[in-house]
Short mmCIF file of C-alpha atoms in Angstrom, two decimals:
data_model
loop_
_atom_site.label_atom_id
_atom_site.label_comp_id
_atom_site.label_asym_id
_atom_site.label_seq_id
_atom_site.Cartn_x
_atom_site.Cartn_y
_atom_site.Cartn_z
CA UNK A 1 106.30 49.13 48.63
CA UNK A 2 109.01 51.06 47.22
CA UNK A 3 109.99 54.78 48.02
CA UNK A 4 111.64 57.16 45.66
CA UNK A 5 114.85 58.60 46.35
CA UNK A 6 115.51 62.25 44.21
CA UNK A 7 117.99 64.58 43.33
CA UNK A 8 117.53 67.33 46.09
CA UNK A 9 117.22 70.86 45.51
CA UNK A 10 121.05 71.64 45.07
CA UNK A 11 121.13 75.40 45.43
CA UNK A 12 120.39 78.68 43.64
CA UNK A 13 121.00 78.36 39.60
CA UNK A 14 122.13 74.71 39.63
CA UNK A 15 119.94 72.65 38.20
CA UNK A 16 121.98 69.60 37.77
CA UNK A 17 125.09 67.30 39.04
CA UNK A 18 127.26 64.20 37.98
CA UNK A 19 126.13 61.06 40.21
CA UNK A 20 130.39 60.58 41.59
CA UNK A 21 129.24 57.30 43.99
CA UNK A 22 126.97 54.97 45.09
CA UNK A 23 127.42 54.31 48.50
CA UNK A 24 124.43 51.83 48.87
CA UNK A 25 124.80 48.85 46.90
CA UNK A 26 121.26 47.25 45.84
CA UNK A 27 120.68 45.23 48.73
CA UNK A 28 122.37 46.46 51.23
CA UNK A 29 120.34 47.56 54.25
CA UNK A 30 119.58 51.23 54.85
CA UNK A 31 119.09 53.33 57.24
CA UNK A 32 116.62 56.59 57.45
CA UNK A 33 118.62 59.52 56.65
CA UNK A 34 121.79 57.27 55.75
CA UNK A 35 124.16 58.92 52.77
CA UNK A 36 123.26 56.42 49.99
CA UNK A 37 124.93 58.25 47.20
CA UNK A 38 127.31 61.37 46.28
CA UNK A 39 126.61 63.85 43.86
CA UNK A 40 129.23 66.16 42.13
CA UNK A 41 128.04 69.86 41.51
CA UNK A 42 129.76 72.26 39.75
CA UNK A 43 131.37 73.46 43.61
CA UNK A 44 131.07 70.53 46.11
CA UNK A 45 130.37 66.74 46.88
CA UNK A 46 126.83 66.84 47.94
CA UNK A 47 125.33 63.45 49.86
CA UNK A 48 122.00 62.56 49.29
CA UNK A 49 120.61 60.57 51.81
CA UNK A 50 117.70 57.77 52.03
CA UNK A 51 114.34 59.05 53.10
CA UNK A 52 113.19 55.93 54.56
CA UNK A 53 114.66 52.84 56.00
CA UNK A 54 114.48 49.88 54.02
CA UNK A 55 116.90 48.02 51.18
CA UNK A 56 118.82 49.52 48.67
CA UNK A 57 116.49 48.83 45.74
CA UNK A 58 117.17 49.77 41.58
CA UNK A 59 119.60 52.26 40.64
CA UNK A 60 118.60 54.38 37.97
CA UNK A 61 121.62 56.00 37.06
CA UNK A 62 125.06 54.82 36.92
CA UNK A 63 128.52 56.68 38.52
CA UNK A 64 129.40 59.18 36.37
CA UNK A 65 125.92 60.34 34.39
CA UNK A 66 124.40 63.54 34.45
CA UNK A 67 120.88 63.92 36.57
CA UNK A 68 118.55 66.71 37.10
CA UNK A 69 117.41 68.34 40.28
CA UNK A 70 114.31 66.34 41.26
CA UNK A 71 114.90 63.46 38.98
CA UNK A 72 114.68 59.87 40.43
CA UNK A 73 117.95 57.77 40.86
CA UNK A 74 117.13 55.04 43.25
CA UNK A 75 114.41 53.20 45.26
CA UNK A 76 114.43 52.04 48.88
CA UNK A 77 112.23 48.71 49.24
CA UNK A 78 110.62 47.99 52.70
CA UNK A 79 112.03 44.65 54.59
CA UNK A 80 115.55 43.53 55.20
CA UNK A 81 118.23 43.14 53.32
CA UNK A 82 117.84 39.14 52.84
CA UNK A 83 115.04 39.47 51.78
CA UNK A 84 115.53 41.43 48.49
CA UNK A 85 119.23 40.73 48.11
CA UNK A 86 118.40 38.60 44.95
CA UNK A 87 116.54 41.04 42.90
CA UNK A 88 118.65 44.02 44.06
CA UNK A 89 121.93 42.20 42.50
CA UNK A 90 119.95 42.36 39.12
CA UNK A 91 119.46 46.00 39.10
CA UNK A 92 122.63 46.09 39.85
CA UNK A 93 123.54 44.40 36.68
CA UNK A 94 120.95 46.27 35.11
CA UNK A 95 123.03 49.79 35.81
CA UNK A 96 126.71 48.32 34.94
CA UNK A 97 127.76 47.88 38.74
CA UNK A 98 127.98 44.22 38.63
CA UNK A 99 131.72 44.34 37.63
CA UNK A 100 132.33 46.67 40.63
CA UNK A 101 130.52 45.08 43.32
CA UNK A 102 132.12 43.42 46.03
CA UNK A 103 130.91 40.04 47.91
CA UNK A 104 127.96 40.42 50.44
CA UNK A 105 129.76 40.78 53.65
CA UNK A 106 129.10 37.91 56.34
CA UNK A 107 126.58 38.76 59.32
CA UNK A 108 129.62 39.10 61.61
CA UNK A 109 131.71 41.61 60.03
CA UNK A 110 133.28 43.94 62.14
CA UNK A 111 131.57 47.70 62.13
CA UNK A 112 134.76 49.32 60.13
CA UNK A 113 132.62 47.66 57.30
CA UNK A 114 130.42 50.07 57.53
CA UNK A 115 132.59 52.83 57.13
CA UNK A 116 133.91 52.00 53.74
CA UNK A 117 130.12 52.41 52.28
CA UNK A 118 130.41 55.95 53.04
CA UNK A 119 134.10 56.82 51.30
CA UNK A 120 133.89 60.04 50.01
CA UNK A 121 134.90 60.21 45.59
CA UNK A 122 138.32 61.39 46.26
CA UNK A 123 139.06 58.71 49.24
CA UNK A 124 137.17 55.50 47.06
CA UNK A 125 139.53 57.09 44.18
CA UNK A 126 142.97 56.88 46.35
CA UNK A 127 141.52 53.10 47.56
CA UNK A 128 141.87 51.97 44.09
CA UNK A 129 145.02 53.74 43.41
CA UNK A 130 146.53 52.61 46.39
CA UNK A 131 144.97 48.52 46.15
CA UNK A 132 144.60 49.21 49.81
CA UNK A 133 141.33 47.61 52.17
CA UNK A 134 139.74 50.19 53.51
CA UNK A 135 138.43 47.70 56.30
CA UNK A 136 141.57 47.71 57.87
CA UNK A 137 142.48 51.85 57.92
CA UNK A 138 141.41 53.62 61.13
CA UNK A 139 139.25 56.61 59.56
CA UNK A 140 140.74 59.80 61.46
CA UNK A 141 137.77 62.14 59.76
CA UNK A 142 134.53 62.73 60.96
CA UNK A 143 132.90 59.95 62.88
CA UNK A 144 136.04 58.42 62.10
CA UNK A 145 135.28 58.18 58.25
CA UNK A 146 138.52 57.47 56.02
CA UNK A 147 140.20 60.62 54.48
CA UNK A 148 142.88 60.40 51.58
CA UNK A 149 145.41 61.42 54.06
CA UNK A 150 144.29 58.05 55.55
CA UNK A 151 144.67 55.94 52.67
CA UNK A 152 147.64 57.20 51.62
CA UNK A 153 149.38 56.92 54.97
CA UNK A 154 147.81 53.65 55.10
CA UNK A 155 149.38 52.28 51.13
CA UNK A 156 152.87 53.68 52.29
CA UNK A 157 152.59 51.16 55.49
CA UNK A 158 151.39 48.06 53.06
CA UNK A 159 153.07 45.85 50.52
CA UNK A 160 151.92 45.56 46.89
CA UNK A 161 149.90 42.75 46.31
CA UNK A 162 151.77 39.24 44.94
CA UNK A 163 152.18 38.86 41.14
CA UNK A 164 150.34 36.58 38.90
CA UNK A 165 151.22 33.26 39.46
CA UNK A 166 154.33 31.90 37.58
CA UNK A 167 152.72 29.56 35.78
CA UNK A 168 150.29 32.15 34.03
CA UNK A 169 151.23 32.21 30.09
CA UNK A 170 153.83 34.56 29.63
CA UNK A 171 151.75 36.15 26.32
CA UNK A 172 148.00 36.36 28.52
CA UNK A 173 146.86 39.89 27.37
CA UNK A 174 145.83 40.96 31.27
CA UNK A 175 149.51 40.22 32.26
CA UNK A 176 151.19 42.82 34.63
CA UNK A 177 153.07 45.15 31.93
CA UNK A 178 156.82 45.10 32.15
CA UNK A 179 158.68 47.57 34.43
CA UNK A 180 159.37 50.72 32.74
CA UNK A 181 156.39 50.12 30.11
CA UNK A 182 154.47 53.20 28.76
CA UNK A 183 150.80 53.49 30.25
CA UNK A 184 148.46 56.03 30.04
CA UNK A 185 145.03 56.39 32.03
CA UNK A 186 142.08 58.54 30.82
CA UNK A 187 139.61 59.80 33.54
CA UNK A 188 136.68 61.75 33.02
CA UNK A 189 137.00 65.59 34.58
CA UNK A 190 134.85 66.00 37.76
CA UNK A 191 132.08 68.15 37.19
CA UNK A 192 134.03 70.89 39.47
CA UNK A 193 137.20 70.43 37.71
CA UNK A 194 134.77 71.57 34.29
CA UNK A 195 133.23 74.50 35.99
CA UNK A 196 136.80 75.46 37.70
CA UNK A 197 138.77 75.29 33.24
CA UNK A 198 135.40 76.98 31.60
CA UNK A 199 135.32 80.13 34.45
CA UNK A 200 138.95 80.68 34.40
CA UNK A 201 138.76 81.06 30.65
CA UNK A 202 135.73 82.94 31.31
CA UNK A 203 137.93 85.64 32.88
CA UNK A 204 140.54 85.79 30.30
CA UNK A 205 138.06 86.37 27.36
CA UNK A 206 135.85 89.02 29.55
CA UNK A 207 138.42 90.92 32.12
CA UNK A 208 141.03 93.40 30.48
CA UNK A 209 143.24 91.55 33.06
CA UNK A 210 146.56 92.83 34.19
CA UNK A 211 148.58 92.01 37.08
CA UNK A 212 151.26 93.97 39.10
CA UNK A 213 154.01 92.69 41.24
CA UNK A 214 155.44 94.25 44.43
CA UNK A 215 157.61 92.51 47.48
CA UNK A 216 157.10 92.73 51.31
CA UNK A 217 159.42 92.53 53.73
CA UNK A 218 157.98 89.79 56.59
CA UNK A 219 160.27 90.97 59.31
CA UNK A 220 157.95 92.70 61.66
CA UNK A 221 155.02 89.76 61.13
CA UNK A 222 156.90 86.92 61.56
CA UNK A 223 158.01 88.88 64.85
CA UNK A 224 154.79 89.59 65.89
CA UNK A 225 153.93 85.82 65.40
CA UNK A 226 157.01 84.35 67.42
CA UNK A 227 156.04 87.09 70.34
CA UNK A 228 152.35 86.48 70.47
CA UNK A 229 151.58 82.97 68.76
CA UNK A 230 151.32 81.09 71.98
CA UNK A 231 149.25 83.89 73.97
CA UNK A 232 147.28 83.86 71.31
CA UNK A 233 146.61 80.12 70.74
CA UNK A 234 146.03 79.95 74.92
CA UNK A 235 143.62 82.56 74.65
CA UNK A 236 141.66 81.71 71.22
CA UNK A 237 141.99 78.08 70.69
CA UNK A 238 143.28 78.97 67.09
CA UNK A 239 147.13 79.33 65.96
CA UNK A 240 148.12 82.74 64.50
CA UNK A 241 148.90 82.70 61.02
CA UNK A 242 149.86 84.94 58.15
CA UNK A 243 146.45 84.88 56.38
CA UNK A 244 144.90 86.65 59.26
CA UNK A 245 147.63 89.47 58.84
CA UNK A 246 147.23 89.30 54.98
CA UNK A 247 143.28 89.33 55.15
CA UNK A 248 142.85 92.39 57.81
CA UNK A 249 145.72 94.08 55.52
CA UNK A 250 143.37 93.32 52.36
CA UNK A 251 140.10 94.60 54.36
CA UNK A 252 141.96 98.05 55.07
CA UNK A 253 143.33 98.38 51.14
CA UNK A 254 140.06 97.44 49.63
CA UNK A 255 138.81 100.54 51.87
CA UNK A 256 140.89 103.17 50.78
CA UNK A 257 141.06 101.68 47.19
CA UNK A 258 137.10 100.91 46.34
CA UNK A 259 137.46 100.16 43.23
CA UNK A 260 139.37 96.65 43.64
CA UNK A 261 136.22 95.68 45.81
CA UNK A 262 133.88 96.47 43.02
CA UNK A 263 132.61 94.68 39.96
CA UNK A 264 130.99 95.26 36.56
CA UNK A 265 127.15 94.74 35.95
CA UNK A 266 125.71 95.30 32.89
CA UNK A 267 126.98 99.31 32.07
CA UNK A 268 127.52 99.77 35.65
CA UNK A 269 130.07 99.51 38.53
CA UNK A 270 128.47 97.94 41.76
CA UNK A 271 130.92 99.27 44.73
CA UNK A 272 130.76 97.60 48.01
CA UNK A 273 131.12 98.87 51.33
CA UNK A 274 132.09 95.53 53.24
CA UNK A 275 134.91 93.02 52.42
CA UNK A 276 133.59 89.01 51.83
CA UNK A 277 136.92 87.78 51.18
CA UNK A 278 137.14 84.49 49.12
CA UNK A 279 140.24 82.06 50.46
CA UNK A 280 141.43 79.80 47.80
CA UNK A 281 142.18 76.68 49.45
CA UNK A 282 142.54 72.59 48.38
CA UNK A 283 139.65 70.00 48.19
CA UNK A 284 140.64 66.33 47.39
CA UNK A 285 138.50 67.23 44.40
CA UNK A 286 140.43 70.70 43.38
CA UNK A 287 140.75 74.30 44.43
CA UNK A 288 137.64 75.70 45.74
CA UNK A 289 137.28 79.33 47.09
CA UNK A 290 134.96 79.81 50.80
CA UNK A 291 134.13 83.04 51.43
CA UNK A 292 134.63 85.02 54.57
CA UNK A 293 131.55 87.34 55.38
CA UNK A 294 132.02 90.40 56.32
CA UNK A 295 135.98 89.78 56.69
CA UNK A 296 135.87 93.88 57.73
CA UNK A 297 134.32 93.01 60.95
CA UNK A 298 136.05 90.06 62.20
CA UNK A 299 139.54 90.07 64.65
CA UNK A 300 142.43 88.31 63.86
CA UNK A 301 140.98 85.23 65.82
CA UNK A 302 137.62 85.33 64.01
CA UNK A 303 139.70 85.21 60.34
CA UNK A 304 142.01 82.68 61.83
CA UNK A 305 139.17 80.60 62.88
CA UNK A 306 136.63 80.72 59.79
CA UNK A 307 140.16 79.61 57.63
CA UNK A 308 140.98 76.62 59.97
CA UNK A 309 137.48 75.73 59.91
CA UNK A 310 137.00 75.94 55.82
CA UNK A 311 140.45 74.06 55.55
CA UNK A 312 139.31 71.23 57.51
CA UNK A 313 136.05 71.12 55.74
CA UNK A 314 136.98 71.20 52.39
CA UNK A 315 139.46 68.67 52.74
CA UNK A 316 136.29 66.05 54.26
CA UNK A 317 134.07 67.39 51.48
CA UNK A 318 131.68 69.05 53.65
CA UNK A 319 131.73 72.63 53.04
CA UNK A 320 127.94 73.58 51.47
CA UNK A 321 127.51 75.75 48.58
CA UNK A 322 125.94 78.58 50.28
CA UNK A 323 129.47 79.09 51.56
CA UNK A 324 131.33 79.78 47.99
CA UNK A 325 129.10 82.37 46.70
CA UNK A 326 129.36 86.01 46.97
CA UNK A 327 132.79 87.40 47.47
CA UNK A 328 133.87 90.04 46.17
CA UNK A 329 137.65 89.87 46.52
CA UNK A 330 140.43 86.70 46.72
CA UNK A 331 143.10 86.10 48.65
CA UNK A 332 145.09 82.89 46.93
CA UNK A 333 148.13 81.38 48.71
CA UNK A 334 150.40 79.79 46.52
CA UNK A 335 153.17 80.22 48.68
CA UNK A 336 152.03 77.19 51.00
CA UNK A 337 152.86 74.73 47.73
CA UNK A 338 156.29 76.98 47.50
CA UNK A 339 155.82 78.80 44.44
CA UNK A 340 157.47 81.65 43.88
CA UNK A 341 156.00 83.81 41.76
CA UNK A 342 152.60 83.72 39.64
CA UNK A 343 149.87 85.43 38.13
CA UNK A 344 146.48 84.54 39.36
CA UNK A 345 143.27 84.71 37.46
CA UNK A 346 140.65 86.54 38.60
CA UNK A 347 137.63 84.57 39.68
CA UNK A 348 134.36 86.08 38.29
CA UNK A 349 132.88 88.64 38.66
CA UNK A 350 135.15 90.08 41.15
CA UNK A 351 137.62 92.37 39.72
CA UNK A 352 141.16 91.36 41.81
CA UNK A 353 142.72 88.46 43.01
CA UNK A 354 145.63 89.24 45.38
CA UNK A 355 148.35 85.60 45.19
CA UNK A 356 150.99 85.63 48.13
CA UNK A 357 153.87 83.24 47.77
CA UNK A 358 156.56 81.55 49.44
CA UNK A 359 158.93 83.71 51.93
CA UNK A 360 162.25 83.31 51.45
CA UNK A 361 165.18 85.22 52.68
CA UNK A 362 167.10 87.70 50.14
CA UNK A 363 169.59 90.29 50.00
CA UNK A 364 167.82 94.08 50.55
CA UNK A 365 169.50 97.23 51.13
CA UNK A 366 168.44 98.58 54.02
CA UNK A 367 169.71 101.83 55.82
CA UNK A 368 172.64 101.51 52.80
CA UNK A 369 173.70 98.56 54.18
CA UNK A 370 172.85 95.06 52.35
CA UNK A 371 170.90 92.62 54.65
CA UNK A 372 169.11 89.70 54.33
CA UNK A 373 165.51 89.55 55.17
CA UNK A 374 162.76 87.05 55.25
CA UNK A 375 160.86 88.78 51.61
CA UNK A 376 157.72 87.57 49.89
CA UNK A 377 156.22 88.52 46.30
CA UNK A 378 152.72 89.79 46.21
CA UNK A 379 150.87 89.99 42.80
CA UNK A 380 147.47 91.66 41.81
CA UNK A 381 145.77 90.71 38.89
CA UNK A 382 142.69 92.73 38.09
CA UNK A 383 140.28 93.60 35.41
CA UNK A 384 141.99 96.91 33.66
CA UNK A 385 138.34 97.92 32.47
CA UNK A 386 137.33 99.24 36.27
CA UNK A 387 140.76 99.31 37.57
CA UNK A 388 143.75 101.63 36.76
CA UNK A 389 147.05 100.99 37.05
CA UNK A 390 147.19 103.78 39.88
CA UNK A 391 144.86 102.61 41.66
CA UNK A 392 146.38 98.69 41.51
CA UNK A 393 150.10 100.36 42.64
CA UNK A 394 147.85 102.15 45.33
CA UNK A 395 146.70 98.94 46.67
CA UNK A 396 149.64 96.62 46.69
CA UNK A 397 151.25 99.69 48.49
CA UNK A 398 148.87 99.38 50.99
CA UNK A 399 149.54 96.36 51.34
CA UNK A 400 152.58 96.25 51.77
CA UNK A 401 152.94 99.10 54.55
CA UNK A 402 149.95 97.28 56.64
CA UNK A 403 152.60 93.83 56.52
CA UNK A 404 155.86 95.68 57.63
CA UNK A 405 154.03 97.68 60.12
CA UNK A 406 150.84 95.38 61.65
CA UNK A 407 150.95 98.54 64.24
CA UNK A 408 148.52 100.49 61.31
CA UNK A 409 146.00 97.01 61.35
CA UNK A 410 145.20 98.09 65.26
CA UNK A 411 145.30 101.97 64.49
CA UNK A 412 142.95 101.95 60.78
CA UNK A 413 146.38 103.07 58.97
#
């Protein structure tokens, strides 16, 4: 008897998702509640796992088609893997996996095999890259799964494989091209990667968007952190960064200027009185942007924390939807990739998107003397219907004053 596996309910308004891996290969043994497959939605890798033990039966869909919430992609049969290994390897042919599909592993394979049935998109993407066996890589993610860091690490440690033999025909059309031959490689855009290029154009055909610059001296916060940082990682079990300075700084600003906190709906302006602060930060997959709840309310340790923890989960792909919905303001640090200077683009429908960037000492005048200082440009864009220019000078100001002085974070300054 065979059970139906389905497209799970994948969150408010989404209603469908590319299929980015099988895990499960038809015939493979599987466990209750094992991942089996990985969907791509328009935020995050979601895993959708087997509802019953059995074998990996037909696949329905292939990697890389579009399915519908509640649709049905694959069937578990009941019994053990020998014993529908033969009929499993023609659905596999059926779905175009044949071509893919590696030999059935012996009955004594080592328990690493297991792991690589469970790569994530992004690390089965850098195994093929790399021509690396992902057998023989010690996983250093969750329950020791494989992350890209991994593989990579892993390819830089390992030899290419051998050339064709010499005495392949010099003219055979699958022939290794010549070093220094042109290539090119087309490769479909993830589902997020879609979403991510039609919502930032989005923004630039809705927002009236501007953007102002202004510059902050870091003097008095990196002090702070060289003072306090290992107090402060004895007492909270978290380092001290900048982005909990930056975010707290943000929280105060957005309070005495309301109207970068606010957003447009319909013929009206919906102001807020709490900060959820989006954090732009990288995904194997591309940016995504987790939102701190109720940043407002939260000490530097509780900021510190909730970023740490959305770093690490976004780079193993774990972070749930639920999590990216709902802010009302962005904080984006380019300045960890060392760029300079930019000009973010609002992400919709918040109004303002504050980007920090790199710190790097420069000459100021301070006191009439010239002095270098450790100085970092900050940039607002925002959407010039609900915001004014003012009102955008106002907050950068803000800012600005809360980073050269973190005394006016502890006294509501």
């Amino acid at each position: 008897m065979a059970t139906e596996v389905k497209v799970p309910t994948l969150g408010e308004s989404i209603t469908e998702a590319t299929l980015g891996q099988w895990l499960k290969q038809p015939g493979e043994a599987v466990a209750a509640d094992e991942p089996i497959a990985s969907l791509e939605t328009d935020k995050v890798s979601v895993e959708v796992n087997a509802p019953v033990a059995g074998v990996m039966g037909a696949q329905a869909v292939a990697e890389g088609d579009t399915v519908e919430v509640g649709a049905v992609i694959a069937q578990i049969e009941a019994g053990s893997a020998s014993t529908a290994a033969t009929p499993a390897a023609e659905n596999r042919t059926a779905v175009g996996q044949a071509e893919a599909a590696a030999p059935a592993e012996p009955a004594s394979a080592p328990a690493d095999a297991d792991a690589q049935l469970t790569l994530s998109p992004a690390v089965r993407r850098a195994v093929l890259e790399h021509q690396v066996d992902p057998s023989k890589i010690k996983g250093t993610g969750k329950d020791g799964r494989l992350t890209k860091d991994d593989v990579i690490a892993a390819a830089g440690q390992t030899k290419p494989a051998p050339a064709a033999p010499a005495s392949a025909p010099a003219t055979t059309p699958s022939a290794a091209p010549r070093e220094g031959s042109r290539r090119e490689e087309r490769v479909r855009m993830t589902r997020l990667r879609q979403t991510v290029a039609r919502r930032l154009k989005e923004a630039q055909n809705t927002a009236a968007m501007l953007t102002t610059y202004n510059d902050v001296d870091m003097t008095a916060v990196i002090e702070a952190r060289t003072r306090y940082k290992d107090l402060f990682e004895k007492k909270h079990g978290i380092r001290l960064g900048f982005m909990g300075f930056f975010t707290k700084a943000a929280c105060l600003a957005l309070k005495d200027v309301p109207a970068v906190n606010a957003s447009i709906e319909g013929d009206e302006i919906v102001y807020r009185d709490y900060a959820d602060i989006s954090v732009a930060v990288s995904a194997p997959q591309g940016l995504v942007v987790p939102v701190i709840r109720d940043a407002q309310d939260l000490s530097f340790a509780g900021v510190e924390k909730t970023i740490a923890d959305f770093g690490k989960r976004a780079k193993d792909g774990t972070l749930k939807m639920e999590e990216m919905r709902g802010g009302t303001f962005t904080i984006s640090n380019g300045g960890v990739f060392g760029s300079l200077l930019s000009s973010p683009i609002i992400n919709p429908p918040q109004s303002a998107v504050l980007g920090l960037h790199r710190i790097e000492d420069r000459p100021v005048v301070r006191n009439g003397q010239i002095v270098a200082r450790p100085m970092m440009y900050l940039a607002l864009s925002y959407d010039h219907r609900l915001i004014d220019g003012r009102e955008a000078v106002t907050f950068l100001v803000r800012i600005k004053e809360a980073i050269e002085d973190p005394m006016r974070l502890l006294v509501d300054l």
